[in-house]
PDB file of C-alpha atoms in Angstrom:
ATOM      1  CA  UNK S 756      11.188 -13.920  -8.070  1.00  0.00           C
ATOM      2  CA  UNK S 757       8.853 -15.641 -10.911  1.00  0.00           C
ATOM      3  CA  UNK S 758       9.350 -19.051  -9.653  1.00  0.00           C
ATOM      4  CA  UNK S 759       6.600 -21.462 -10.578  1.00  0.00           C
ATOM      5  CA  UNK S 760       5.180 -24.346  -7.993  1.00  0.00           C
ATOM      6  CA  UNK S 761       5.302 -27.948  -8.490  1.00  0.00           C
ATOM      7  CA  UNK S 762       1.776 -27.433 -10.070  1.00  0.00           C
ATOM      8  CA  UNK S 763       2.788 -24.510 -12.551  1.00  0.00           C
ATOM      9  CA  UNK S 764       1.543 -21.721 -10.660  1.00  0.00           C
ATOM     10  CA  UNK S 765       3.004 -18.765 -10.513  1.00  0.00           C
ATOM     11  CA  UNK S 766       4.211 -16.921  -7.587  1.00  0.00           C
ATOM     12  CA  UNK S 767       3.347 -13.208  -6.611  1.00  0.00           C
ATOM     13  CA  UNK S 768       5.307 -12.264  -3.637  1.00  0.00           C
ATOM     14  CA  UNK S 769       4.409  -9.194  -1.823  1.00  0.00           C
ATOM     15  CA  UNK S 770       6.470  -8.172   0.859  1.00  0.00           C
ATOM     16  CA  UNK S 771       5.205  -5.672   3.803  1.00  0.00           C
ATOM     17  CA  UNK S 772       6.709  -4.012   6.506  1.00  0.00           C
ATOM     18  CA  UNK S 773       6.398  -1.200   8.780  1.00  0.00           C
ATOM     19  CA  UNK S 774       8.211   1.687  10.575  1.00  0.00           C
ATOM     20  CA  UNK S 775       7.131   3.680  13.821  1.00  0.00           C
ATOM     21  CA  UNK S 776       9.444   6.295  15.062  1.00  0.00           C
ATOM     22  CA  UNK S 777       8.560   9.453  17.144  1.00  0.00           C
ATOM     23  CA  UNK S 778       8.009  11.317  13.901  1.00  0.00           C
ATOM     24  CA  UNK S 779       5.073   9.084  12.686  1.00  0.00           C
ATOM     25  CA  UNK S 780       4.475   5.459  10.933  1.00  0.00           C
ATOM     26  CA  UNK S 781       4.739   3.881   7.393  1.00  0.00           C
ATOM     27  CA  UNK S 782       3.947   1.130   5.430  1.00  0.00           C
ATOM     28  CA  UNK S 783       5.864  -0.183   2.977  1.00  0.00           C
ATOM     29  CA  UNK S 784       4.880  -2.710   0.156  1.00  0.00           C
ATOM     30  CA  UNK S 785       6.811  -4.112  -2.206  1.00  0.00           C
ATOM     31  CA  UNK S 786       6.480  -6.869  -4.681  1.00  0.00           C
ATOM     32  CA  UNK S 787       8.940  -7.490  -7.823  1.00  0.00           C
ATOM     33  CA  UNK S 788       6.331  -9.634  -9.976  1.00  0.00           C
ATOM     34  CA  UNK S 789       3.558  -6.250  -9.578  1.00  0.00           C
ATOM     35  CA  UNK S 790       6.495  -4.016 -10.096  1.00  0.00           C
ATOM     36  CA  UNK S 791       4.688  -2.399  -6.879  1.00  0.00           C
ATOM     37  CA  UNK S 792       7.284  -0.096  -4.776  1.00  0.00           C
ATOM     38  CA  UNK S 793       4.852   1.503  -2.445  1.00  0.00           C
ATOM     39  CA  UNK S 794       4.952   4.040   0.898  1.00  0.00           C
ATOM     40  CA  UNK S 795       2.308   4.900   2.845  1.00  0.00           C
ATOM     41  CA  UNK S 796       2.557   7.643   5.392  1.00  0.00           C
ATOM     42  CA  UNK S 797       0.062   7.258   8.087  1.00  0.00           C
ATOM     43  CA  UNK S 798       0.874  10.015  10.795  1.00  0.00           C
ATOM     44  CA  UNK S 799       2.307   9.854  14.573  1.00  0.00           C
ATOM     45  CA  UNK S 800      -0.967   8.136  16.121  1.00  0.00           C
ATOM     46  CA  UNK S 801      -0.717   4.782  14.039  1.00  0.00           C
ATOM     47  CA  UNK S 802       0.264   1.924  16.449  1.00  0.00           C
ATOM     48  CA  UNK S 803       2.480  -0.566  14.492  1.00  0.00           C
ATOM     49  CA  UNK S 804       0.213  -3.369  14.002  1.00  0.00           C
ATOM     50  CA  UNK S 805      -2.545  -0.744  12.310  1.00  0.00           C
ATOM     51  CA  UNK S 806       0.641   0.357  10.194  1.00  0.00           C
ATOM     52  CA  UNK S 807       1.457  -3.374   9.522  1.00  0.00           C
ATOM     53  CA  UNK S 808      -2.768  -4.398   8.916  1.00  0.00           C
ATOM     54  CA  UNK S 809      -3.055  -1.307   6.572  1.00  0.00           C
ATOM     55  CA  UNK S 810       0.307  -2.594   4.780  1.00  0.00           C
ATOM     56  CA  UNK S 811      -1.446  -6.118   4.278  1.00  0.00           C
ATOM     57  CA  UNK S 812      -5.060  -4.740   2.850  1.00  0.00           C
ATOM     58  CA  UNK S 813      -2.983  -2.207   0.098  1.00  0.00           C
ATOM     59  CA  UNK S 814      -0.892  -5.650  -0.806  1.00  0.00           C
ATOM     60  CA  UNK S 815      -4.170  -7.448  -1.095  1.00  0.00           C
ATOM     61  CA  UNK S 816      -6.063  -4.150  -2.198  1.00  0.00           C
ATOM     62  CA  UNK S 817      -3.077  -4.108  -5.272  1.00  0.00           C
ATOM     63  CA  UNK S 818      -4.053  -8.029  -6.065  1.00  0.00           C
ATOM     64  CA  UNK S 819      -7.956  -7.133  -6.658  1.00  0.00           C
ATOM     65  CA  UNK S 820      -7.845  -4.159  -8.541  1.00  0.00           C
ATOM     66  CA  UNK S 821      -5.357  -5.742 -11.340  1.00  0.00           C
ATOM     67  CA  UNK S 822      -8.161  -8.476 -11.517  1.00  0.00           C
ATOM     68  CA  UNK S 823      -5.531 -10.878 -10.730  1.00  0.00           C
ATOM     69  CA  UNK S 824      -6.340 -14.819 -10.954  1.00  0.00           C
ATOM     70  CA  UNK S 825      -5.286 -18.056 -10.510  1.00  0.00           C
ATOM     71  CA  UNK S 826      -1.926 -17.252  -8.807  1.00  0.00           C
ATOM     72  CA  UNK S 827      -0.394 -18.166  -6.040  1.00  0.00           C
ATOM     73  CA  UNK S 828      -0.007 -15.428  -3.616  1.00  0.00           C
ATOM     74  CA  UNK S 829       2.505 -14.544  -0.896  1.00  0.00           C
ATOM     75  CA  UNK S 830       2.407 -11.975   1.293  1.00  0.00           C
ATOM     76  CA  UNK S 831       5.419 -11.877   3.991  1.00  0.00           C
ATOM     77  CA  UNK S 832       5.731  -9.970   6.411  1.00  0.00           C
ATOM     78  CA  UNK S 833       8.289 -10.163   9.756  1.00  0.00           C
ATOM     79  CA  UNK S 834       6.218  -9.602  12.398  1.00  0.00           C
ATOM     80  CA  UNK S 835       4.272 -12.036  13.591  1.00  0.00           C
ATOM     81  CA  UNK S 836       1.806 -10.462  16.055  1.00  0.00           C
ATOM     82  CA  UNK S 837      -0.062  -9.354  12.539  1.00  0.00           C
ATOM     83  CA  UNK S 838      -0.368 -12.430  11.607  1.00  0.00           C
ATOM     84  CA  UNK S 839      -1.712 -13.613  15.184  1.00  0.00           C
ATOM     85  CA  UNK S 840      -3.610 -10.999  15.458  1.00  0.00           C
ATOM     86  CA  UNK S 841      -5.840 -11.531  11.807  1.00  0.00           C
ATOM     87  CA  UNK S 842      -5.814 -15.657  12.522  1.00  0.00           C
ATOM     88  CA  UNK S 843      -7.548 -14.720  15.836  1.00  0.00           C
ATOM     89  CA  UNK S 844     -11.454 -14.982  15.852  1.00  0.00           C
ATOM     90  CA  UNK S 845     -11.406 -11.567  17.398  1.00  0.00           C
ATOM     91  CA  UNK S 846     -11.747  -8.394  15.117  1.00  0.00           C
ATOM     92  CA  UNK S 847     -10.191  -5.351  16.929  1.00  0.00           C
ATOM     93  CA  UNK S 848     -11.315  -2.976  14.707  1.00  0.00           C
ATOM     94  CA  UNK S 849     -12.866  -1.450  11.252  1.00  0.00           C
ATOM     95  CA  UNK S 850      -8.778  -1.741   9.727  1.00  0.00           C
ATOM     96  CA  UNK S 851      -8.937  -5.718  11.103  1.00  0.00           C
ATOM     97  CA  UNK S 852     -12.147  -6.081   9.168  1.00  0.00           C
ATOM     98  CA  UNK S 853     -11.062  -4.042   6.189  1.00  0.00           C
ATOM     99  CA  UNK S 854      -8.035  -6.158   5.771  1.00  0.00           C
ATOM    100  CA  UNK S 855      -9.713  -9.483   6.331  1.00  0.00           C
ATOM    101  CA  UNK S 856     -12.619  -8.624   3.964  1.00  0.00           C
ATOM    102  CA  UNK S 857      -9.833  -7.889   1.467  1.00  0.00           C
ATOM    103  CA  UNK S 858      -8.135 -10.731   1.571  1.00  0.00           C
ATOM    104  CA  UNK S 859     -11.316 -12.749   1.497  1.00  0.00           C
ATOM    105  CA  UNK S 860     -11.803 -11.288  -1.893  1.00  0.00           C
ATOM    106  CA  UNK S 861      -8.518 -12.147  -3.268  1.00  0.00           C
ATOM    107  CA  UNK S 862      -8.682 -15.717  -2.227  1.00  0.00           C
ATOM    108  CA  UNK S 863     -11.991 -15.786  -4.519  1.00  0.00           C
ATOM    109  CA  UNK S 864      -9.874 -15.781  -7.058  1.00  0.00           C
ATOM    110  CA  UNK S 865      -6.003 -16.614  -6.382  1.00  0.00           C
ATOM    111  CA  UNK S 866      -4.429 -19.109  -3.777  1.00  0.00           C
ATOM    112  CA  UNK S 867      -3.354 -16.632  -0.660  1.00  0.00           C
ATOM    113  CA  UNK S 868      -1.421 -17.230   2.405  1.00  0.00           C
ATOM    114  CA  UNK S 869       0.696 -14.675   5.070  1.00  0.00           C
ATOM    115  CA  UNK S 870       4.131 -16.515   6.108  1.00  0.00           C
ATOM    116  CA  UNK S 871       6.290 -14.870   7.994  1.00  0.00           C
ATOM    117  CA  UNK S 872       9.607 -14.111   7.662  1.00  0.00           C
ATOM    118  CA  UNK S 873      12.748 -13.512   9.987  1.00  0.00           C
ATOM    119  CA  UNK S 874      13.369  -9.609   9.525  1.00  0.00           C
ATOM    120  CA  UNK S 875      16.656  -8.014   8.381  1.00  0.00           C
ATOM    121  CA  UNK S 876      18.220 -11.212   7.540  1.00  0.00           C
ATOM    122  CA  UNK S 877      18.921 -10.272   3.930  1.00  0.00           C
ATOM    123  CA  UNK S 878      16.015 -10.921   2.268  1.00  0.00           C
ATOM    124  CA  UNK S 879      15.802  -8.401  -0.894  1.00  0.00           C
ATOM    125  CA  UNK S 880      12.291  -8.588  -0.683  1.00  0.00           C
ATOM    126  CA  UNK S 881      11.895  -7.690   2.876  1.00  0.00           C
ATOM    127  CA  UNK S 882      14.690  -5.225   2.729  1.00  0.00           C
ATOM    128  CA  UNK S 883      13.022  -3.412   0.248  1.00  0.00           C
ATOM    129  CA  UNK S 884       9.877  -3.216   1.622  1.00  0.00           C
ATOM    130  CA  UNK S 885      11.631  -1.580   4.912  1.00  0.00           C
ATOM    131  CA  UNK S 886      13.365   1.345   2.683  1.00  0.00           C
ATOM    132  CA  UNK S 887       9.409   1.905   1.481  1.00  0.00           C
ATOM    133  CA  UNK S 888       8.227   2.074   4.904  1.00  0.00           C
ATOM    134  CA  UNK S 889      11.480   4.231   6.249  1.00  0.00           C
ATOM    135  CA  UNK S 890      10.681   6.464   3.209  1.00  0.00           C
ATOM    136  CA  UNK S 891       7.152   6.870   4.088  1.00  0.00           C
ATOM    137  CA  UNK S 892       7.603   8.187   7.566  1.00  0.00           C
ATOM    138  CA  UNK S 893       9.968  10.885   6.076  1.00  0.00           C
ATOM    139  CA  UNK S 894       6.695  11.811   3.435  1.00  0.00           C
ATOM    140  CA  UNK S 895       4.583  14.538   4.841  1.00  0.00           C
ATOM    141  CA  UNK S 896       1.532  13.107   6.369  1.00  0.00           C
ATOM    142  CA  UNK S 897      -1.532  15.621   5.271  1.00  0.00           C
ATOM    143  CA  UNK S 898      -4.381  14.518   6.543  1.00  0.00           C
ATOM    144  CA  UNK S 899      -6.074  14.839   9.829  1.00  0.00           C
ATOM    145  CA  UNK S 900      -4.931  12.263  13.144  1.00  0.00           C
ATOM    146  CA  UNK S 901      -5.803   9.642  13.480  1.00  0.00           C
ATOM    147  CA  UNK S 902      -4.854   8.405  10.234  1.00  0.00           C
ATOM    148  CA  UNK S 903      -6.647   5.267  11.278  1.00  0.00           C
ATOM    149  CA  UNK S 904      -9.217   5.577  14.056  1.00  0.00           C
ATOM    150  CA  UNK S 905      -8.533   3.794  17.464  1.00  0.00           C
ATOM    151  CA  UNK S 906      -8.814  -0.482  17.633  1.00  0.00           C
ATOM    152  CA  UNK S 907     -12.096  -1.686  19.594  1.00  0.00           C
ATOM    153  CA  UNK S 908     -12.845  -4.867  20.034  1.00  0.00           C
ATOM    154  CA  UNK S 909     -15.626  -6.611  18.206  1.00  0.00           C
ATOM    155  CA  UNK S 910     -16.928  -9.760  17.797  1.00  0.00           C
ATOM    156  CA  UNK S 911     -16.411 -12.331  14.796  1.00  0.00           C
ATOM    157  CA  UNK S 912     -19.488 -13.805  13.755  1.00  0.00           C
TER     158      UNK S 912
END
């Protein structure tokens, strides 16, 4: 939806949401105002919170290359360990980084916050970010595992 704020801002939702099944692990992105329908396979080794972080950084990732400013951004996802997990003064690993450096860079220029929202409760948005990450674990995956290398703990500073 192009809703604007109270202050005449537009809106960019962009929903996220991910998919782990014994054949391997998508991300999906999708976002109406970006016209942004997007599935990333990422092979049978990705846990679902790297599936869900890498989801989050391509959202962002989409948001920076377009140059886009002085919007309000929205990116929703239904799980809310991910958004524990990148609130927490502990970085886990390079993806953790990755993701919070590019969302550090978007906020430069736009107003950004992660909400969550309740899964499968009819949302269009969310829905159709689930068919992108369904779709994406039925893509072949090509390149070598681990699609994203294992979570380590490392400091914030």
């Amino acid at each position: 939806m192009n809703d604007n704020n109270s202050e005449g801002e537009v809106h960019i939702d962009i929903y996220v949401d991910c998919t782990k099944t014994d054949s391997g692990s998508g991300a999906g992105i999708y976002s109406e105002q970006l016209n942004a329908q997007i599935s990333v396979p990422l092979g049978t080794h990705t846990s679902v919170l790297q599936t869900e972080l890498m989801g989050i950084m391509l959202g962002a990732r989409i948001v920076a290359e377009r140059e886009i400013a002085n919007k309000s951004i929205l990116i929703l996802t239904d799980r809310k360990s991910t958004l524990l997990a990148l609130n927490s003064c502990m970085i886990r690993s390079g993806l953790d980084w990755e993701c919070r450096q590019t969302l550090r860079c978007v906020t430069q220029k736009n107003r950004v916050e992660l909400c969550w929202i309740k899964g499968h409760n009819g949302n269009e948005g969310n829905e159709r970010a689930d068919e992108m990450a369904k779709r994406a674990v039925r893509m072949p995956f090509w390149r070598p595992e681990p699609a994203i290398t294992p979570s380590v703990a490392l400091s914030n500073s």
